[in-house]
Coordinates of N, CA and C in Angstrom, one line a residue:
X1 N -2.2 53.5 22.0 CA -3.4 52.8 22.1 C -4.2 52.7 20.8
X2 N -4.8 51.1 20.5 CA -5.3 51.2 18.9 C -7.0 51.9 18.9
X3 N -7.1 52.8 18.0 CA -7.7 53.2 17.6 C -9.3 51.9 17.5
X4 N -10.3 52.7 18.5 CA -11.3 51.7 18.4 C -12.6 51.4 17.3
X5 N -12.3 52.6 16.6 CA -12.9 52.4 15.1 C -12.5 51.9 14.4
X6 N -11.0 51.3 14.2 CA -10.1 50.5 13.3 C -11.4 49.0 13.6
X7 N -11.6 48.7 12.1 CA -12.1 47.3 12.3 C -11.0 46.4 12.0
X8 N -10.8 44.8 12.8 CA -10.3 44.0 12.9 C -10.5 42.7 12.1
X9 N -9.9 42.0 10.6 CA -10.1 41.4 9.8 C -9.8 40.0 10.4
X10 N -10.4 39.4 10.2 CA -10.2 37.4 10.8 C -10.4 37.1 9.1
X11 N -9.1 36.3 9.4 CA -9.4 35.0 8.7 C -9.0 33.3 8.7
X12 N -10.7 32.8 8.6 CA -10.4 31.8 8.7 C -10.0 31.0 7.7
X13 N -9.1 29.9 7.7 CA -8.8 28.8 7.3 C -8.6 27.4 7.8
X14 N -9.5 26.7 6.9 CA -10.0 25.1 7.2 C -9.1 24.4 6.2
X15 N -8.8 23.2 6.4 CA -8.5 22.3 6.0 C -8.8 20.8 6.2
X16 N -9.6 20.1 5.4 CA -10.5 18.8 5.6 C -9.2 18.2 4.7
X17 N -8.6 16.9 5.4 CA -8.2 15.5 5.1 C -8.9 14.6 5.4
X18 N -8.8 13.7 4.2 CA -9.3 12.2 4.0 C -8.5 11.6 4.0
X19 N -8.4 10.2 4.5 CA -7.4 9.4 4.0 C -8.2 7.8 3.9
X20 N -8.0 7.5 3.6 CA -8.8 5.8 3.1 C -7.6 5.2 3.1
X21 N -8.3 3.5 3.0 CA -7.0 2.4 2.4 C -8.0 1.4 1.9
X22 N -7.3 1.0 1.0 CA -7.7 0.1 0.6 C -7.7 -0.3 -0.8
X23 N -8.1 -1.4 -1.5 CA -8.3 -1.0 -3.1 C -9.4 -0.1 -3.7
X24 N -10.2 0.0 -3.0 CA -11.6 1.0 -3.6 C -11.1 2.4 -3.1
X25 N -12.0 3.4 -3.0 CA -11.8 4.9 -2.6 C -13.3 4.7 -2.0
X26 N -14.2 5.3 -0.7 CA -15.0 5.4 -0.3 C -15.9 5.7 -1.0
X27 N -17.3 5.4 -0.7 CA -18.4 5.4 -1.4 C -18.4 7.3 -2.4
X28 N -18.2 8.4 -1.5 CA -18.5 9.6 -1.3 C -17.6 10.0 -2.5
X29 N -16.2 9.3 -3.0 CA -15.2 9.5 -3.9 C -15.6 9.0 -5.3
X30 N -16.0 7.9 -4.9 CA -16.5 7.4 -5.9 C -17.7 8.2 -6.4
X31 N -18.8 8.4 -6.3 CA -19.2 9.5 -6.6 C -18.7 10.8 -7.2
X32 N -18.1 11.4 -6.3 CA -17.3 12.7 -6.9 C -16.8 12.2 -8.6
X33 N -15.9 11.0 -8.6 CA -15.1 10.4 -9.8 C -16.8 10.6 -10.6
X34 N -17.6 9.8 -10.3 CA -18.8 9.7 -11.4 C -19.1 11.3 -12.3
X35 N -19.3 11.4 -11.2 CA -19.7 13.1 -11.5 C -18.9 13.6 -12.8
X36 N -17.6 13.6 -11.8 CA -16.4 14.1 -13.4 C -17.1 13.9 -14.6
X37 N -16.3 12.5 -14.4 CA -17.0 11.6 -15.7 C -17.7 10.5 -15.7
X38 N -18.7 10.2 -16.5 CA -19.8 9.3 -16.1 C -19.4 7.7 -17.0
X39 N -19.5 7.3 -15.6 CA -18.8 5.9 -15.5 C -17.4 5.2 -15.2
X40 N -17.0 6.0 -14.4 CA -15.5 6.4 -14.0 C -15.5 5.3 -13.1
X41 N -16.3 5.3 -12.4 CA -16.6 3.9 -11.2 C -16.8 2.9 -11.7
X42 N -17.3 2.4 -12.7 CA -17.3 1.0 -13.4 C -15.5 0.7 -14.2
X43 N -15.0 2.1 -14.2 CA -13.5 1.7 -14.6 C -12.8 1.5 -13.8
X44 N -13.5 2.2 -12.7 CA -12.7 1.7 -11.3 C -12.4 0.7 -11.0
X45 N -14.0 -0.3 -10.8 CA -14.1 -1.2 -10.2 C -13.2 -2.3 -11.2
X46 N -13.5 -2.2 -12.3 CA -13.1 -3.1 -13.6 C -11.8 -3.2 -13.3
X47 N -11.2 -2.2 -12.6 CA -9.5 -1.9 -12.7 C -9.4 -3.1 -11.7
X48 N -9.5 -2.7 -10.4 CA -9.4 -3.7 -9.4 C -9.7 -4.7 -9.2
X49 N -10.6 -5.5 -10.1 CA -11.1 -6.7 -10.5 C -10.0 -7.3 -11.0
X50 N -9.8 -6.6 -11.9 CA -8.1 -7.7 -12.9 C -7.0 -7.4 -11.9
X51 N -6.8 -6.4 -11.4 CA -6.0 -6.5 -10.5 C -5.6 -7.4 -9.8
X52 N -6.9 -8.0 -9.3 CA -6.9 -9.0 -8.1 C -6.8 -10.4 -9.3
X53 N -7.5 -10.3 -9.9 CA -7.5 -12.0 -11.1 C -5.6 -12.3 -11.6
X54 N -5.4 -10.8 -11.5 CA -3.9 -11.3 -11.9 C -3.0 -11.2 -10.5
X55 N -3.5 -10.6 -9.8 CA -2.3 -11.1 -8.5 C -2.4 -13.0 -8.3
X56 N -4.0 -13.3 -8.4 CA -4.3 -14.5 -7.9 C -3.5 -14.9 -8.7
X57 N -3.6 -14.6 -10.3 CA -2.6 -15.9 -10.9 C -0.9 -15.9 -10.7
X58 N -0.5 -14.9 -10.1 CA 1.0 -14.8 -10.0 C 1.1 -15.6 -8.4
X59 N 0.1 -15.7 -7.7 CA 0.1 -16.1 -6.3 C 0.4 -18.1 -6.1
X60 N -0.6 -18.5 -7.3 CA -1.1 -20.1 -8.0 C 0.2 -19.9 -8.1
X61 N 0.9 -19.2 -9.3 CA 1.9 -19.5 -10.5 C 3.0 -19.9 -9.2
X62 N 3.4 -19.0 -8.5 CA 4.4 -19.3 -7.2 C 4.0 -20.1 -6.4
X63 N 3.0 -20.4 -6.1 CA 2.8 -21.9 -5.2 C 3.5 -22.8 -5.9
X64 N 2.5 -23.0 -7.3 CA 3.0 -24.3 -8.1 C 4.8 -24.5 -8.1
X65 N 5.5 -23.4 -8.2 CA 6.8 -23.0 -8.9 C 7.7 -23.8 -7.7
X66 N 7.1 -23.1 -6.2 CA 7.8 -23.5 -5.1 C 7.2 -25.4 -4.9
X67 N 6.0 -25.9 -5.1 CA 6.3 -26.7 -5.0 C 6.7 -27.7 -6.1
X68 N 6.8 -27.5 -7.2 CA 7.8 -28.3 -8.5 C 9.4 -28.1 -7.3
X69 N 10.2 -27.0 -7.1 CA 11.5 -26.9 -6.7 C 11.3 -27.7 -6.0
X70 N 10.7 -27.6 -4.5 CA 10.7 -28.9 -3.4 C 10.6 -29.8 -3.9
X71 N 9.9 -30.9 -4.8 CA 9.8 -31.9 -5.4 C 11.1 -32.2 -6.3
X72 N 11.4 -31.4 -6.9 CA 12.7 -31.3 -7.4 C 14.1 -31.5 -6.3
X73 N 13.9 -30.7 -5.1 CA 14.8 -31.3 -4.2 C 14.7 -32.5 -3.5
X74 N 13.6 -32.8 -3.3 CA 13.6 -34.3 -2.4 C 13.9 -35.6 -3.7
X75 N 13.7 -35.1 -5.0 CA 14.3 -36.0 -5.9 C 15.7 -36.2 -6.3
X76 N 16.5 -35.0 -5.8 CA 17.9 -35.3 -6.1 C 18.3 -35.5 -4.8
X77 N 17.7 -35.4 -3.9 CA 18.1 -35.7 -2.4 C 18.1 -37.3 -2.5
X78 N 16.8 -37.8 -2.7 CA 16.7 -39.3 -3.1 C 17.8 -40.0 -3.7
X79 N 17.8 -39.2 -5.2 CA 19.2 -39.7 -6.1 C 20.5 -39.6 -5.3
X80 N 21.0 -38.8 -4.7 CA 22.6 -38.7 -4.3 C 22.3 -39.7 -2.9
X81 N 21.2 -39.7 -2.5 CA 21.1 -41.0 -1.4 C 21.1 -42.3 -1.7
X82 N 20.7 -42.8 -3.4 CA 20.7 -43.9 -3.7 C 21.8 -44.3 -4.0
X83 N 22.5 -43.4 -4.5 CA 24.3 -43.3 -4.9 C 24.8 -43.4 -4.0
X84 N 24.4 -43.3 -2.5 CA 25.2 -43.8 -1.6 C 25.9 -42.6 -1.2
X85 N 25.8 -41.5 -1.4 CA 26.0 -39.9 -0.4 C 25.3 -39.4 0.2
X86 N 25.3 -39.7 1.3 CA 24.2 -39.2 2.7 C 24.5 -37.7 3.0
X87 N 25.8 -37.6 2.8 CA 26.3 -36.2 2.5 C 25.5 -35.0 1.6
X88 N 25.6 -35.6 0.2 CA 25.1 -34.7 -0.2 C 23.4 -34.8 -0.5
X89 N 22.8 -36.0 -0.3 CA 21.8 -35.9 0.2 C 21.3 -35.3 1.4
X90 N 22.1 -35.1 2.4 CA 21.5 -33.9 3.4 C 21.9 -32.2 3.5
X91 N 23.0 -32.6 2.6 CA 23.3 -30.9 2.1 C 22.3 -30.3 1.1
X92 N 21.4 -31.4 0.0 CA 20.3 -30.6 -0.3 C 19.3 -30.5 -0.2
X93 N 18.8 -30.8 1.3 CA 17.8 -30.8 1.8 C 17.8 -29.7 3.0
X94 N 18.8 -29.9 3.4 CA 19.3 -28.3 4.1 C 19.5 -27.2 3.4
X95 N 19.8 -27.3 2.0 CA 20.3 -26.3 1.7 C 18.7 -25.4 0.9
X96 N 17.8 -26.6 0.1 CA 16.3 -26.3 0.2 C 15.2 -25.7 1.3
X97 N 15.6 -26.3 2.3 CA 15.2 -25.8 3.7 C 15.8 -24.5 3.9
X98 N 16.8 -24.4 4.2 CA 17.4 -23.0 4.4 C 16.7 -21.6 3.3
X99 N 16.8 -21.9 2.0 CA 16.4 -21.6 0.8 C 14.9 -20.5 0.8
X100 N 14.6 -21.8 1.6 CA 13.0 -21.3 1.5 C 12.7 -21.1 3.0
X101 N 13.0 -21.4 4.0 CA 13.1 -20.2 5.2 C 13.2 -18.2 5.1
X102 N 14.4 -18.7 4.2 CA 14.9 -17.1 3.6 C 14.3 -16.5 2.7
X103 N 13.7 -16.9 2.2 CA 12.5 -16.4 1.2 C 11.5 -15.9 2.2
X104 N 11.0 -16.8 3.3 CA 9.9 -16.3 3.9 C 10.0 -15.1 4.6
X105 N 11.6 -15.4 5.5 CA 11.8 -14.4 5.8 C 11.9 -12.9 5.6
X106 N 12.7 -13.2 4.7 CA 12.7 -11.8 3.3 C 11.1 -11.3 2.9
X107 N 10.5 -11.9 2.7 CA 9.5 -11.6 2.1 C 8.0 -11.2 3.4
X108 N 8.3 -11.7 4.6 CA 7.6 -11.2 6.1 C 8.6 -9.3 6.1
X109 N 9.7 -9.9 6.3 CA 10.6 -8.5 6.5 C 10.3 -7.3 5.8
X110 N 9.9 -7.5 4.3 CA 9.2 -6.8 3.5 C 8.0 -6.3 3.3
X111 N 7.2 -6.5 4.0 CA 5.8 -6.6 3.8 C 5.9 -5.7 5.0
X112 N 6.6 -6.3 6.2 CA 6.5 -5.4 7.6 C 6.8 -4.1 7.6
X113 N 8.0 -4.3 6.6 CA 8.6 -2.8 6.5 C 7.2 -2.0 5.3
X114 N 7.1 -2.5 4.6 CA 5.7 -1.5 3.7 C 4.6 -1.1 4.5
X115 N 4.2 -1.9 5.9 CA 3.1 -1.6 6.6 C 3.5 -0.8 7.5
X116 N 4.9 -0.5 8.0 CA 4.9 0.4 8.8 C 5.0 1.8 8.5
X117 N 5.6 2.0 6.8 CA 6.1 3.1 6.2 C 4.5 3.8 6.2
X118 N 3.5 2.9 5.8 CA 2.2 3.4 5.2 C 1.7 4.1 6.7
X119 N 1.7 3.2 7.5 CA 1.5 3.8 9.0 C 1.9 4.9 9.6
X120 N 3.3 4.9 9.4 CA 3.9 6.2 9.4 C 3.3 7.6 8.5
X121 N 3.3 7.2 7.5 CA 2.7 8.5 6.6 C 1.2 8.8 7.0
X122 N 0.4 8.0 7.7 CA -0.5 8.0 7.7 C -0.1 9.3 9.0
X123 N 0.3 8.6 9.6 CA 0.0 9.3 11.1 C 1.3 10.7 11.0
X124 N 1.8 11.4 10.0 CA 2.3 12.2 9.7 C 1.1 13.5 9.5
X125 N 1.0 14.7 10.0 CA 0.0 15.4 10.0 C 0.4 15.8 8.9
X126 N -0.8 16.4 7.9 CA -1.1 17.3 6.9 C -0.1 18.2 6.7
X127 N 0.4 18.8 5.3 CA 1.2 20.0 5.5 C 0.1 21.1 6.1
X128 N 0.4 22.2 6.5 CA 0.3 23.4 6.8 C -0.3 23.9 5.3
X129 N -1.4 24.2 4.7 CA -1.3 25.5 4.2 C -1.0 27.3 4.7
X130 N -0.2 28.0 3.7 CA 0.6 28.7 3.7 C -0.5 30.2 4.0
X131 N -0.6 30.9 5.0 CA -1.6 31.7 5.1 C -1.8 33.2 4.3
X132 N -2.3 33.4 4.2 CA -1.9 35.1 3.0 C -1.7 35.9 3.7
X133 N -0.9 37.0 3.4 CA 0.0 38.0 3.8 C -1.1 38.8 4.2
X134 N -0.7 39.8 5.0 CA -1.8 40.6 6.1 C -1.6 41.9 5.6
X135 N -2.2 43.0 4.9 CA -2.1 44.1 4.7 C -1.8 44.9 6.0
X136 N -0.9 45.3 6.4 CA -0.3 45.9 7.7 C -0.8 47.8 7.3
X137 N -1.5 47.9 6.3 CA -1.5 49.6 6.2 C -2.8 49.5 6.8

């Protein structure tokens, strides 16, 4: 039987996760970053500003790109039609169609798959911190 003057040691351990999404870090982080260093938040924000100015232009750049090709295909679709190949006038109009279906697809299938990885990680609990060894004397 244990001895009832032995005192009994507790210890607690906490662990606080955050998790955010997004381009910013919550108001509360942002902070902390200032604190560090002062003006760390204006580099923040500056970061994700061009961020977004240069996605937008890669976004334009690929509209424009995709619609020059289509225009490009309904012009030699036109040409091999005027030549009198209905043949190969409909093989590249199918074949542009097809083309750019597969792109969409590819590019939906991609995105789905990134949102569900992130989802997943999300909903993956915290490691475990590792508890300290207990003086058994």
């Amino acid at each position: 039987m244990p001895d009832q003057s032995q005192e009994r040691e507790f210890v607690r351990i906490e662990q606080h996760v955050a998790y955010y999404s997004g381009p910013l870090p919550p108001p509360e982080m942002m902070r902390g970053y200032e604190d560090v260093q002062f003006g760390s938040a204006d580099r923040i924000l500056a970061t994700m500003e061009r961020e977004q100015k240069q996605r937008a232009r890669y976004e334009n750049l690929g509209l424009l790109l995709a619609f020059l090709i289509a225009m490009a295909l309904i012009a030699l679709s036109a040409y091999a039609l005027a030549l009198g190949s209905v043949a190969a006038s409909i093989g590249v109009i199918v074949a542009g169609i097809a083309s750019t279906a597969g792109t969409f697809v590819y590019g939906n299938r991609a995105r789905h798959r990134q949102l569900r990885e992130r989802r997943e990680a999300m909903q993956k609990p915290p490691p475990r911190p590792e508890l300290p060894e207990r003086d058994s004397s």
